[in-house]
PDB file of N, CA, C and O in Angstrom:
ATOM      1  N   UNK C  19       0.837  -1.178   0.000  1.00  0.00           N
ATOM      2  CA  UNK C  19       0.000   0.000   0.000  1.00  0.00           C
ATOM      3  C   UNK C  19       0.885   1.245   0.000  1.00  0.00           C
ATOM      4  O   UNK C  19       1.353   1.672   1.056  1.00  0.00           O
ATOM      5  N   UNK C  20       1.104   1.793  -1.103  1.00  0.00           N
ATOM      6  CA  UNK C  20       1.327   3.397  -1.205  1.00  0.00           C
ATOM      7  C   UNK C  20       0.864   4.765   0.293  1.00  0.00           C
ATOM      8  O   UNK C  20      -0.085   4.489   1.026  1.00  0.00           O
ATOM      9  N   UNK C  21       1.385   5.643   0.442  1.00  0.00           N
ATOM     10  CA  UNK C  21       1.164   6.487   1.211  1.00  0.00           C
ATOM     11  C   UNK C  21       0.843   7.538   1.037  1.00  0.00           C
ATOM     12  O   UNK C  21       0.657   8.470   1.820  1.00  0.00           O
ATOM     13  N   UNK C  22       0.717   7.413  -0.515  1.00  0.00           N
ATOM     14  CA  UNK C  22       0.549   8.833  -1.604  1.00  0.00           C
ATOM     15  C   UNK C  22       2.176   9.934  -1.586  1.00  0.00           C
ATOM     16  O   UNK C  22       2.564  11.002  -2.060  1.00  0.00           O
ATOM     17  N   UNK C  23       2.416   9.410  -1.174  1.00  0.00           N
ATOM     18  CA  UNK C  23       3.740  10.652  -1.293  1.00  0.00           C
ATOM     19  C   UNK C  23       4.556   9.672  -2.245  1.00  0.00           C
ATOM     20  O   UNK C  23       5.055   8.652  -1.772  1.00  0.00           O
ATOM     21  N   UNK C  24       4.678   9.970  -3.496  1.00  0.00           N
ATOM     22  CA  UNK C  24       5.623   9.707  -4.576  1.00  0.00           C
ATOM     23  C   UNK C  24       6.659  10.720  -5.286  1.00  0.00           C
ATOM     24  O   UNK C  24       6.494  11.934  -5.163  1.00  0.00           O
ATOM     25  N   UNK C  25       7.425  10.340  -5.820  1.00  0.00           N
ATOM     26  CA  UNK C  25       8.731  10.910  -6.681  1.00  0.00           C
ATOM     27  C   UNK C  25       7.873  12.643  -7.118  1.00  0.00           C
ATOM     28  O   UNK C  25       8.333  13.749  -6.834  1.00  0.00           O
ATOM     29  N   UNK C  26       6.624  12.364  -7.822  1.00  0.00           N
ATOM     30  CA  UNK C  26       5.557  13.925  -8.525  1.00  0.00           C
ATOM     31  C   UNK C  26       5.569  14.926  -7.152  1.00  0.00           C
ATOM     32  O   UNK C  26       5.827  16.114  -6.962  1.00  0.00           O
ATOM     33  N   UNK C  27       5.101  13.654  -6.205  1.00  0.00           N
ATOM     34  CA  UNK C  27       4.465  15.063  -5.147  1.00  0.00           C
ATOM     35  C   UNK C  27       5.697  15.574  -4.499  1.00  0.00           C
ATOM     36  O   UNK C  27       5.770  16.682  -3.968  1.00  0.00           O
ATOM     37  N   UNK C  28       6.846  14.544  -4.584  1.00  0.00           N
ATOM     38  CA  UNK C  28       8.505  15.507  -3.568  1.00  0.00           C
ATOM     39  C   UNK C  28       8.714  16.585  -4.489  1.00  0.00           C
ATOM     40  O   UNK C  28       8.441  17.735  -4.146  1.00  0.00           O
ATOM     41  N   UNK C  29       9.098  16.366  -5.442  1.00  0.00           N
ATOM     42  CA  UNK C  29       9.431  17.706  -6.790  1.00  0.00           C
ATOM     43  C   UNK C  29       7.731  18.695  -6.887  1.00  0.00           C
ATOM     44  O   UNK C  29       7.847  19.652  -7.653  1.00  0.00           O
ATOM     45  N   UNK C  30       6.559  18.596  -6.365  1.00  0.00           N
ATOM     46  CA  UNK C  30       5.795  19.475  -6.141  1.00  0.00           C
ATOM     47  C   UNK C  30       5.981  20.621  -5.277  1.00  0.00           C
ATOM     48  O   UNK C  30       5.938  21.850  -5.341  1.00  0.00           O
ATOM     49  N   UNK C  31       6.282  19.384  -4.153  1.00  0.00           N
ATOM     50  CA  UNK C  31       6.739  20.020  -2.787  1.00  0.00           C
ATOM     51  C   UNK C  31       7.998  20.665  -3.051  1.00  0.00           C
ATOM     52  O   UNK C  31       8.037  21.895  -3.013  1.00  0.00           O
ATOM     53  N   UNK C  32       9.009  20.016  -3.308  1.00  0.00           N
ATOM     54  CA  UNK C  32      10.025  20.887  -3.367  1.00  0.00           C
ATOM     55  C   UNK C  32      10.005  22.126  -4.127  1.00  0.00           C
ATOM     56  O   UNK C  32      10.744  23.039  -3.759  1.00  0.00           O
ATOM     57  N   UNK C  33       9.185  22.289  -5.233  1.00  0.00           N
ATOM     58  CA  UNK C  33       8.898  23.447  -6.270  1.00  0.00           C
ATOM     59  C   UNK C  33       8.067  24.810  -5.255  1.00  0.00           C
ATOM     60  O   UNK C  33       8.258  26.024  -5.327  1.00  0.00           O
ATOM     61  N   UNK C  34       7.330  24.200  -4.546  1.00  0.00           N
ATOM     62  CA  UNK C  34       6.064  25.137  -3.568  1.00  0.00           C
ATOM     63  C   UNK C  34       7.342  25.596  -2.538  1.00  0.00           C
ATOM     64  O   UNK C  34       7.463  26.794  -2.284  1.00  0.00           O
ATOM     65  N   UNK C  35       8.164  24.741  -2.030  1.00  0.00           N
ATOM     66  CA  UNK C  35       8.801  25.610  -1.050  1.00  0.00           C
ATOM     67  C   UNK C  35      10.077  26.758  -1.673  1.00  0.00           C
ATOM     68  O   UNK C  35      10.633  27.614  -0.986  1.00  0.00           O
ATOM     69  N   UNK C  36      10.242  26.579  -2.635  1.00  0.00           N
ATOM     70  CA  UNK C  36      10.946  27.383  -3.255  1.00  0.00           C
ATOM     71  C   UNK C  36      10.428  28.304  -3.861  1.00  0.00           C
ATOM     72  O   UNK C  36      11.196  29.261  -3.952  1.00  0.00           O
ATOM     73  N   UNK C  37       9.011  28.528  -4.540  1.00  0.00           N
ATOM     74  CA  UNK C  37       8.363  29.271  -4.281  1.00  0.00           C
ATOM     75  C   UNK C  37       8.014  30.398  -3.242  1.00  0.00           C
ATOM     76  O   UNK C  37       7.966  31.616  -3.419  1.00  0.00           O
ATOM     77  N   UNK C  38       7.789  29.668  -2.128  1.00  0.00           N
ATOM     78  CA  UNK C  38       7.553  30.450  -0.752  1.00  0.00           C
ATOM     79  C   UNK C  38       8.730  30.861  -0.100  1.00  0.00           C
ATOM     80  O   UNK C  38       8.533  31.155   1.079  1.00  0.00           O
ATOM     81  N   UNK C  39       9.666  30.954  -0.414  1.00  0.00           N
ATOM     82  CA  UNK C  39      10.757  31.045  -0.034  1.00  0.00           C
ATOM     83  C   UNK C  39      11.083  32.340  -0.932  1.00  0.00           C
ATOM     84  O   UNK C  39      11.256  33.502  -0.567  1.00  0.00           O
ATOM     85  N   UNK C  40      11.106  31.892  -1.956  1.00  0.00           N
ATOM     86  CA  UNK C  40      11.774  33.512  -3.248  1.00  0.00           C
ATOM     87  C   UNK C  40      10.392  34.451  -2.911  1.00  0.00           C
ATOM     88  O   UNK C  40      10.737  35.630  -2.979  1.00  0.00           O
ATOM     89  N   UNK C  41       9.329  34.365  -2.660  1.00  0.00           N
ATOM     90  CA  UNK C  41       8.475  35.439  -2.071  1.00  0.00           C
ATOM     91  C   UNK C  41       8.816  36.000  -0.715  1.00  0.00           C
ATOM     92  O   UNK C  41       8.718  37.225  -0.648  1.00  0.00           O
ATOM     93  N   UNK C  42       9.110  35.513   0.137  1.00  0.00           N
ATOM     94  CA  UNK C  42       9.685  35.902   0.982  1.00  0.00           C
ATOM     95  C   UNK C  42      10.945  36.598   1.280  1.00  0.00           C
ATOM     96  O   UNK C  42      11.120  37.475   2.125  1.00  0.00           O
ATOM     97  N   UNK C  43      11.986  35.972   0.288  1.00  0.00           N
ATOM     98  CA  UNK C  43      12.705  36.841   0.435  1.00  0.00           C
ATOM     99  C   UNK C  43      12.917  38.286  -0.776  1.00  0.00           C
ATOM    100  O   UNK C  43      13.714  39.217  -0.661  1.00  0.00           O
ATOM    101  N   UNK C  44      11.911  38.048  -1.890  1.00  0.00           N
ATOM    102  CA  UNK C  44      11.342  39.613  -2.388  1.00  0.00           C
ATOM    103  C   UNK C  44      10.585  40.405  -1.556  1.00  0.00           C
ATOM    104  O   UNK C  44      10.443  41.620  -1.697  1.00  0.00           O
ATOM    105  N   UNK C  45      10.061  39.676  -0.625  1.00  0.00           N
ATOM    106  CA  UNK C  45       9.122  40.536   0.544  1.00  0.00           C
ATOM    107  C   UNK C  45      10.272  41.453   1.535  1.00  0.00           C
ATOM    108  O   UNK C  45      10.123  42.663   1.710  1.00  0.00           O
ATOM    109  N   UNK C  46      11.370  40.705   2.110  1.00  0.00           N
ATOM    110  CA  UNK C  46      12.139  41.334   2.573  1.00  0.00           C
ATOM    111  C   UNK C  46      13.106  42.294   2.041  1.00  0.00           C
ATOM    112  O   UNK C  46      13.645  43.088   2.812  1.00  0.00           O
ATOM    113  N   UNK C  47      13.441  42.292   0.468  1.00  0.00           N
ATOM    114  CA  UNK C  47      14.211  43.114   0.143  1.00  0.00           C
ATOM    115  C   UNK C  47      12.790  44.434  -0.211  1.00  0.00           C
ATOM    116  O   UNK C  47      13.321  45.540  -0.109  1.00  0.00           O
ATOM    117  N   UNK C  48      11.945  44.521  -0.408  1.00  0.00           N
ATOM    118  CA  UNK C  48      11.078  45.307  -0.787  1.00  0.00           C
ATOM    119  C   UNK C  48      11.222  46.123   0.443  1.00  0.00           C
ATOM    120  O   UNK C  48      11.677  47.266   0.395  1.00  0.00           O
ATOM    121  N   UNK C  49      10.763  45.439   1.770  1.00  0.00           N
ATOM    122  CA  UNK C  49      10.228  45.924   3.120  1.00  0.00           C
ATOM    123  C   UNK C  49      11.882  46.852   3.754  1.00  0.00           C
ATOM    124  O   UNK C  49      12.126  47.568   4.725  1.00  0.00           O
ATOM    125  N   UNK C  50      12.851  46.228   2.356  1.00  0.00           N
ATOM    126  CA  UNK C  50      14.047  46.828   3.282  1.00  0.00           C
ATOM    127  C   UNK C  50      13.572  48.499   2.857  1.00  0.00           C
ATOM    128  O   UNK C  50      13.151  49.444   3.523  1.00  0.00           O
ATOM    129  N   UNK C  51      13.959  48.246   1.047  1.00  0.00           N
ATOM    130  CA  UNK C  51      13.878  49.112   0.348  1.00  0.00           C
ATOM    131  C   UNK C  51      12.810  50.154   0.912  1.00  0.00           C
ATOM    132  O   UNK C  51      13.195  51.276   1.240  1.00  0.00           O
ATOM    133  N   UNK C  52      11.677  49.843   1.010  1.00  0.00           N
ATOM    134  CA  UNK C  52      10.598  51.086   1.266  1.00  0.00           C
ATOM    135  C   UNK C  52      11.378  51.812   2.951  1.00  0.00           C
ATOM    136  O   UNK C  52      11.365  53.008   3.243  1.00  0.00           O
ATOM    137  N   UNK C  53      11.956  50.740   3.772  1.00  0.00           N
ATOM    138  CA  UNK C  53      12.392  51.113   4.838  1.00  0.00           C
ATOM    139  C   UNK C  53      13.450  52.580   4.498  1.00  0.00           C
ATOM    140  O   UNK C  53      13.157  53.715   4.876  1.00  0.00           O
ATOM    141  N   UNK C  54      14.544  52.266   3.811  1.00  0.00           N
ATOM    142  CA  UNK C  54      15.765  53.106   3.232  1.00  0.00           C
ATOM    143  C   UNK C  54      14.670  54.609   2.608  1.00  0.00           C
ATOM    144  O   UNK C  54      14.624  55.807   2.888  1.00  0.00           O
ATOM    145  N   UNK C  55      14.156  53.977   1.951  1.00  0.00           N
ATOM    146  CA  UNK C  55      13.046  55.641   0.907  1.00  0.00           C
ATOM    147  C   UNK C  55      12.622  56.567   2.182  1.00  0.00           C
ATOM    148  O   UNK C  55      12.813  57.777   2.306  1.00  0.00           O
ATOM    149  N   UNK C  56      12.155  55.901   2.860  1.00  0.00           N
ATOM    150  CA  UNK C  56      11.445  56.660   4.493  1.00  0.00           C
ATOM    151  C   UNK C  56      12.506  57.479   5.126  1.00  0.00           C
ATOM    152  O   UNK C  56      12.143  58.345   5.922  1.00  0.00           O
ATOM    153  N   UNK C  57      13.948  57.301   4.847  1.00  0.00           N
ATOM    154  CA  UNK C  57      14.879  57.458   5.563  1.00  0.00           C
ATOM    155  C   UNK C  57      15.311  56.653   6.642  1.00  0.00           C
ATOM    156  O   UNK C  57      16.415  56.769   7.175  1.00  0.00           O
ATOM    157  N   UNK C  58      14.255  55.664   7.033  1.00  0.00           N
ATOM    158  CA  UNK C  58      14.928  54.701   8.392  1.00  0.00           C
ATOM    159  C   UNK C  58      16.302  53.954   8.138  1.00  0.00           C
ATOM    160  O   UNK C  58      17.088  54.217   7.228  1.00  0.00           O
ATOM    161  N   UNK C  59      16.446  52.998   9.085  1.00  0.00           N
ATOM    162  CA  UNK C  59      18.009  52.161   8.891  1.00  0.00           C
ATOM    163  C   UNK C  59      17.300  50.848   8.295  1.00  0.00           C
ATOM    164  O   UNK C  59      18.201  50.106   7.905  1.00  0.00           O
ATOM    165  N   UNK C  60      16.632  50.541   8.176  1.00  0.00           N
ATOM    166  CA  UNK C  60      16.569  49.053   7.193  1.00  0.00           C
ATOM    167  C   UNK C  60      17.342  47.943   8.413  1.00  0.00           C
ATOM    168  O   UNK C  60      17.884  46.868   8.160  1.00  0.00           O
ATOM    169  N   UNK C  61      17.261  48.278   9.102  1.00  0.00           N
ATOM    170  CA  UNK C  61      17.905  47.087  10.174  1.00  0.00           C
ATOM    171  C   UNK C  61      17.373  46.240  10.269  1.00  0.00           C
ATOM    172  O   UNK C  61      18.076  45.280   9.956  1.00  0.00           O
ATOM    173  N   UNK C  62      16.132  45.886  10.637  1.00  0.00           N
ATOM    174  CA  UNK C  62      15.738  44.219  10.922  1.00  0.00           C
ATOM    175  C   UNK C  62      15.652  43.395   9.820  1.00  0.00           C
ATOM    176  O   UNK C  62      15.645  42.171   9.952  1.00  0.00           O
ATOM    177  N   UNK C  63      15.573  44.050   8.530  1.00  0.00           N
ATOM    178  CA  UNK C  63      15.586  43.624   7.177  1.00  0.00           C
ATOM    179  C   UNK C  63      16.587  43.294   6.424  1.00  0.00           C
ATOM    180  O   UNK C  63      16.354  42.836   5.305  1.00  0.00           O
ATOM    181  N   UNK C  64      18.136  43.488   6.958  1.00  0.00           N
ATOM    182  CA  UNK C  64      19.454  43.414   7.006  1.00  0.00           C
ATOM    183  C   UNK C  64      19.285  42.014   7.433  1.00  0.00           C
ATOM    184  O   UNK C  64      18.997  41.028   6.755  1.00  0.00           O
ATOM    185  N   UNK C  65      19.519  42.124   8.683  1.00  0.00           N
ATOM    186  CA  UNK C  65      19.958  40.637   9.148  1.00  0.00           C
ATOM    187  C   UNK C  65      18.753  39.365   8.415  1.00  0.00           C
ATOM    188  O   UNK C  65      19.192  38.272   8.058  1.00  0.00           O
ATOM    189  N   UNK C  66      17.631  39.622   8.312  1.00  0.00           N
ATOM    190  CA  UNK C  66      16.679  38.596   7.225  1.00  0.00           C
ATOM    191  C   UNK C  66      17.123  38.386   5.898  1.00  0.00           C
ATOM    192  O   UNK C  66      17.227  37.293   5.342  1.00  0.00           O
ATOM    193  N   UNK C  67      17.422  39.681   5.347  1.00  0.00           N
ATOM    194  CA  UNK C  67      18.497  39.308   3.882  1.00  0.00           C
ATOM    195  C   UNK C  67      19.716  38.746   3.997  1.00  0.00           C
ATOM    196  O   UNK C  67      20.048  38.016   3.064  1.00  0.00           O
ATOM    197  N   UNK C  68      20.607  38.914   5.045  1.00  0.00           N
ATOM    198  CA  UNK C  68      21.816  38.184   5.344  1.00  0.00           C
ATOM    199  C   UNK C  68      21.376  36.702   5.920  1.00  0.00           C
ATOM    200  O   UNK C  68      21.924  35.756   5.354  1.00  0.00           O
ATOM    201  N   UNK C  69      20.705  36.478   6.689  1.00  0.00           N
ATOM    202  CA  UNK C  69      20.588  34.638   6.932  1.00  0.00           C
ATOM    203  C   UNK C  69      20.062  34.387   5.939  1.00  0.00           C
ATOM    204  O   UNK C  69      20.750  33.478   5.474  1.00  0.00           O
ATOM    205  N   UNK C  70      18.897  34.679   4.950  1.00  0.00           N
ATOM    206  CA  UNK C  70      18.569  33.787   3.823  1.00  0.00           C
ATOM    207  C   UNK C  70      19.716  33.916   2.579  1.00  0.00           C
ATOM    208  O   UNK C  70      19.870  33.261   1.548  1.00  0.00           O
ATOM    209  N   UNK C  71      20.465  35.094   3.173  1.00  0.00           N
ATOM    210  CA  UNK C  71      21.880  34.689   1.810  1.00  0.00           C
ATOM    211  C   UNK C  71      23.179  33.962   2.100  1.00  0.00           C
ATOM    212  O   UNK C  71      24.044  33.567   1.319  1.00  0.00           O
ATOM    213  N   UNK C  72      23.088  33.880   3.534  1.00  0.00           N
ATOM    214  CA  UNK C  72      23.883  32.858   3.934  1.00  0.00           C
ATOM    215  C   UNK C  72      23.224  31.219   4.182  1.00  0.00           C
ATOM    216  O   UNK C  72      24.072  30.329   4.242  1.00  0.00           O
ATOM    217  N   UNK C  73      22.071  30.899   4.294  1.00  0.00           N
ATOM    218  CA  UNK C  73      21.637  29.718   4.283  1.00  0.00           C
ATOM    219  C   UNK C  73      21.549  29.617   2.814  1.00  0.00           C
ATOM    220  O   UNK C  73      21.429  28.459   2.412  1.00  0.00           O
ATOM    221  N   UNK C  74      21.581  30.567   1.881  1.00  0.00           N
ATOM    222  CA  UNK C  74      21.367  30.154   0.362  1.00  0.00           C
ATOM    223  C   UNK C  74      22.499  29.438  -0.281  1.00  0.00           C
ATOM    224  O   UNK C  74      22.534  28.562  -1.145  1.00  0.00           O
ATOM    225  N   UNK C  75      23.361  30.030   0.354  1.00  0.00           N
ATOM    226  CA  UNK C  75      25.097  29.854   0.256  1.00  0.00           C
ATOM    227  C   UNK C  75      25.131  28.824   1.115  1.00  0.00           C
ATOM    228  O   UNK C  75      25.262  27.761   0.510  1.00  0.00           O
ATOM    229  N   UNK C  76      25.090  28.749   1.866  1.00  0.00           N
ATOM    230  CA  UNK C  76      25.346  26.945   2.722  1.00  0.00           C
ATOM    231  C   UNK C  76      24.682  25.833   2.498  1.00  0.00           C
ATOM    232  O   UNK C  76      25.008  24.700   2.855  1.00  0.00           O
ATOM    233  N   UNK C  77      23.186  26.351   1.545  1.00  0.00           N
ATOM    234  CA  UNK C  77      22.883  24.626   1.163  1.00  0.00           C
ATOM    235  C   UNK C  77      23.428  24.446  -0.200  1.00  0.00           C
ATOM    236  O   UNK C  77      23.569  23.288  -0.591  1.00  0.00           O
ATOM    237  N   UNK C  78      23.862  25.739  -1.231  1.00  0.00           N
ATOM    238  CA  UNK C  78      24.680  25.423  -2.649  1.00  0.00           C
ATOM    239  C   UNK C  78      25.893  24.408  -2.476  1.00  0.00           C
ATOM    240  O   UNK C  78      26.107  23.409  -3.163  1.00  0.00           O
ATOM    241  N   UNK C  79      26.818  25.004  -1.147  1.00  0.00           N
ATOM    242  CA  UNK C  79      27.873  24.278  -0.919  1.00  0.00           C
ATOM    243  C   UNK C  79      27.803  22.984  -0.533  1.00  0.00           C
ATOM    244  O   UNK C  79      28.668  22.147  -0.793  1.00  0.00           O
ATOM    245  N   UNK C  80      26.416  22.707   0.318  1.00  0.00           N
ATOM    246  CA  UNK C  80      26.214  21.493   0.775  1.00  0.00           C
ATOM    247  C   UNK C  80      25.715  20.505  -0.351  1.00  0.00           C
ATOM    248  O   UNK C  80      26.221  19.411  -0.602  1.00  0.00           O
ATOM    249  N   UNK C  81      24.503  21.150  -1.060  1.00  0.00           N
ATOM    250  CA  UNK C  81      24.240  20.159  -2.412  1.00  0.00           C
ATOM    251  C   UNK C  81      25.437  19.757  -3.547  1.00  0.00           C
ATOM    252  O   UNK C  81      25.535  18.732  -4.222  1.00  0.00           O
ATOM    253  N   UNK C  82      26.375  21.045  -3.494  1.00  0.00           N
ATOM    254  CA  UNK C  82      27.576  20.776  -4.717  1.00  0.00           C
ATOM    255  C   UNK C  82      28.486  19.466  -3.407  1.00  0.00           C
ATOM    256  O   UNK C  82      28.671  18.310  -3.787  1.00  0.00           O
ATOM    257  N   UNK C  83      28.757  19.736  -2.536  1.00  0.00           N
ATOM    258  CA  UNK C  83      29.783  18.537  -1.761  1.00  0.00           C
ATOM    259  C   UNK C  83      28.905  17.305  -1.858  1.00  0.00           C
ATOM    260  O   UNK C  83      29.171  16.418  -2.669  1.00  0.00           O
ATOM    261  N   UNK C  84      28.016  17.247  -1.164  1.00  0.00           N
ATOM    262  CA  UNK C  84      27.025  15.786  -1.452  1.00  0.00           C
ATOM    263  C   UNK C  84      26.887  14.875  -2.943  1.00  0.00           C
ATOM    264  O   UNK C  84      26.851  13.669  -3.186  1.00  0.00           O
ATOM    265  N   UNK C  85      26.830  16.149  -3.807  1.00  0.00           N
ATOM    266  CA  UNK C  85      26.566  15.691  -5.070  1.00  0.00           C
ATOM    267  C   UNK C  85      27.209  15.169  -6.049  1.00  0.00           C
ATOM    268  O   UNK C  85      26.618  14.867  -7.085  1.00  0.00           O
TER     269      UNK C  85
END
Protein backbone atom coordinates (compact mmCIF):
# COMPACT_ATOMS: atom_id res chain seq x y z
CA UNK A 1 0.00 0.00 0.00
CA UNK A 2 1.33 3.40 -1.20
CA UNK A 3 1.16 6.49 1.21
CA UNK A 4 0.55 8.83 -1.60
CA UNK A 5 3.74 10.65 -1.29
CA UNK A 6 5.62 9.71 -4.58
CA UNK A 7 8.73 10.91 -6.68
CA UNK A 8 5.56 13.92 -8.53
CA UNK A 9 4.47 15.06 -5.15
CA UNK A 10 8.51 15.51 -3.57
CA UNK A 11 9.43 17.71 -6.79
CA UNK A 12 5.79 19.48 -6.14
CA UNK A 13 6.74 20.02 -2.79
CA UNK A 14 10.03 20.89 -3.37
CA UNK A 15 8.90 23.45 -6.27
CA UNK A 16 6.06 25.14 -3.57
CA UNK A 17 8.80 25.61 -1.05
CA UNK A 18 10.95 27.38 -3.26
CA UNK A 19 8.36 29.27 -4.28
CA UNK A 20 7.55 30.45 -0.75
CA UNK A 21 10.76 31.04 -0.03
CA UNK A 22 11.77 33.51 -3.25
CA UNK A 23 8.47 35.44 -2.07
CA UNK A 24 9.68 35.90 0.98
CA UNK A 25 12.70 36.84 0.44
CA UNK A 26 11.34 39.61 -2.39
CA UNK A 27 9.12 40.54 0.54
CA UNK A 28 12.14 41.33 2.57
CA UNK A 29 14.21 43.11 0.14
CA UNK A 30 11.08 45.31 -0.79
CA UNK A 31 10.23 45.92 3.12
CA UNK A 32 14.05 46.83 3.28
CA UNK A 33 13.88 49.11 0.35
CA UNK A 34 10.60 51.09 1.27
CA UNK A 35 12.39 51.11 4.84
CA UNK A 36 15.76 53.11 3.23
CA UNK A 37 13.05 55.64 0.91
CA UNK A 38 11.45 56.66 4.49
CA UNK A 39 14.88 57.46 5.56
CA UNK A 40 14.93 54.70 8.39
CA UNK A 41 18.01 52.16 8.89
CA UNK A 42 16.57 49.05 7.19
CA UNK A 43 17.90 47.09 10.17
CA UNK A 44 15.74 44.22 10.92
CA UNK A 45 15.59 43.62 7.18
CA UNK A 46 19.45 43.41 7.01
CA UNK A 47 19.96 40.64 9.15
CA UNK A 48 16.68 38.60 7.23
CA UNK A 49 18.50 39.31 3.88
CA UNK A 50 21.82 38.18 5.34
CA UNK A 51 20.59 34.64 6.93
CA UNK A 52 18.57 33.79 3.82
CA UNK A 53 21.88 34.69 1.81
CA UNK A 54 23.88 32.86 3.93
CA UNK A 55 21.64 29.72 4.28
CA UNK A 56 21.37 30.15 0.36
CA UNK A 57 25.10 29.85 0.26
CA UNK A 58 25.35 26.95 2.72
CA UNK A 59 22.88 24.63 1.16
CA UNK A 60 24.68 25.42 -2.65
CA UNK A 61 27.87 24.28 -0.92
CA UNK A 62 26.21 21.49 0.78
CA UNK A 63 24.24 20.16 -2.41
CA UNK A 64 27.58 20.78 -4.72
CA UNK A 65 29.78 18.54 -1.76
CA UNK A 66 27.02 15.79 -1.45
CA UNK A 67 26.57 15.69 -5.07
Amino acid sequence: MTTGRDERFAQIDLKATAVAGLALILTVIVAWLVEIARGHSGQPYDWLAAIAGLAYLAAVALFRWRG
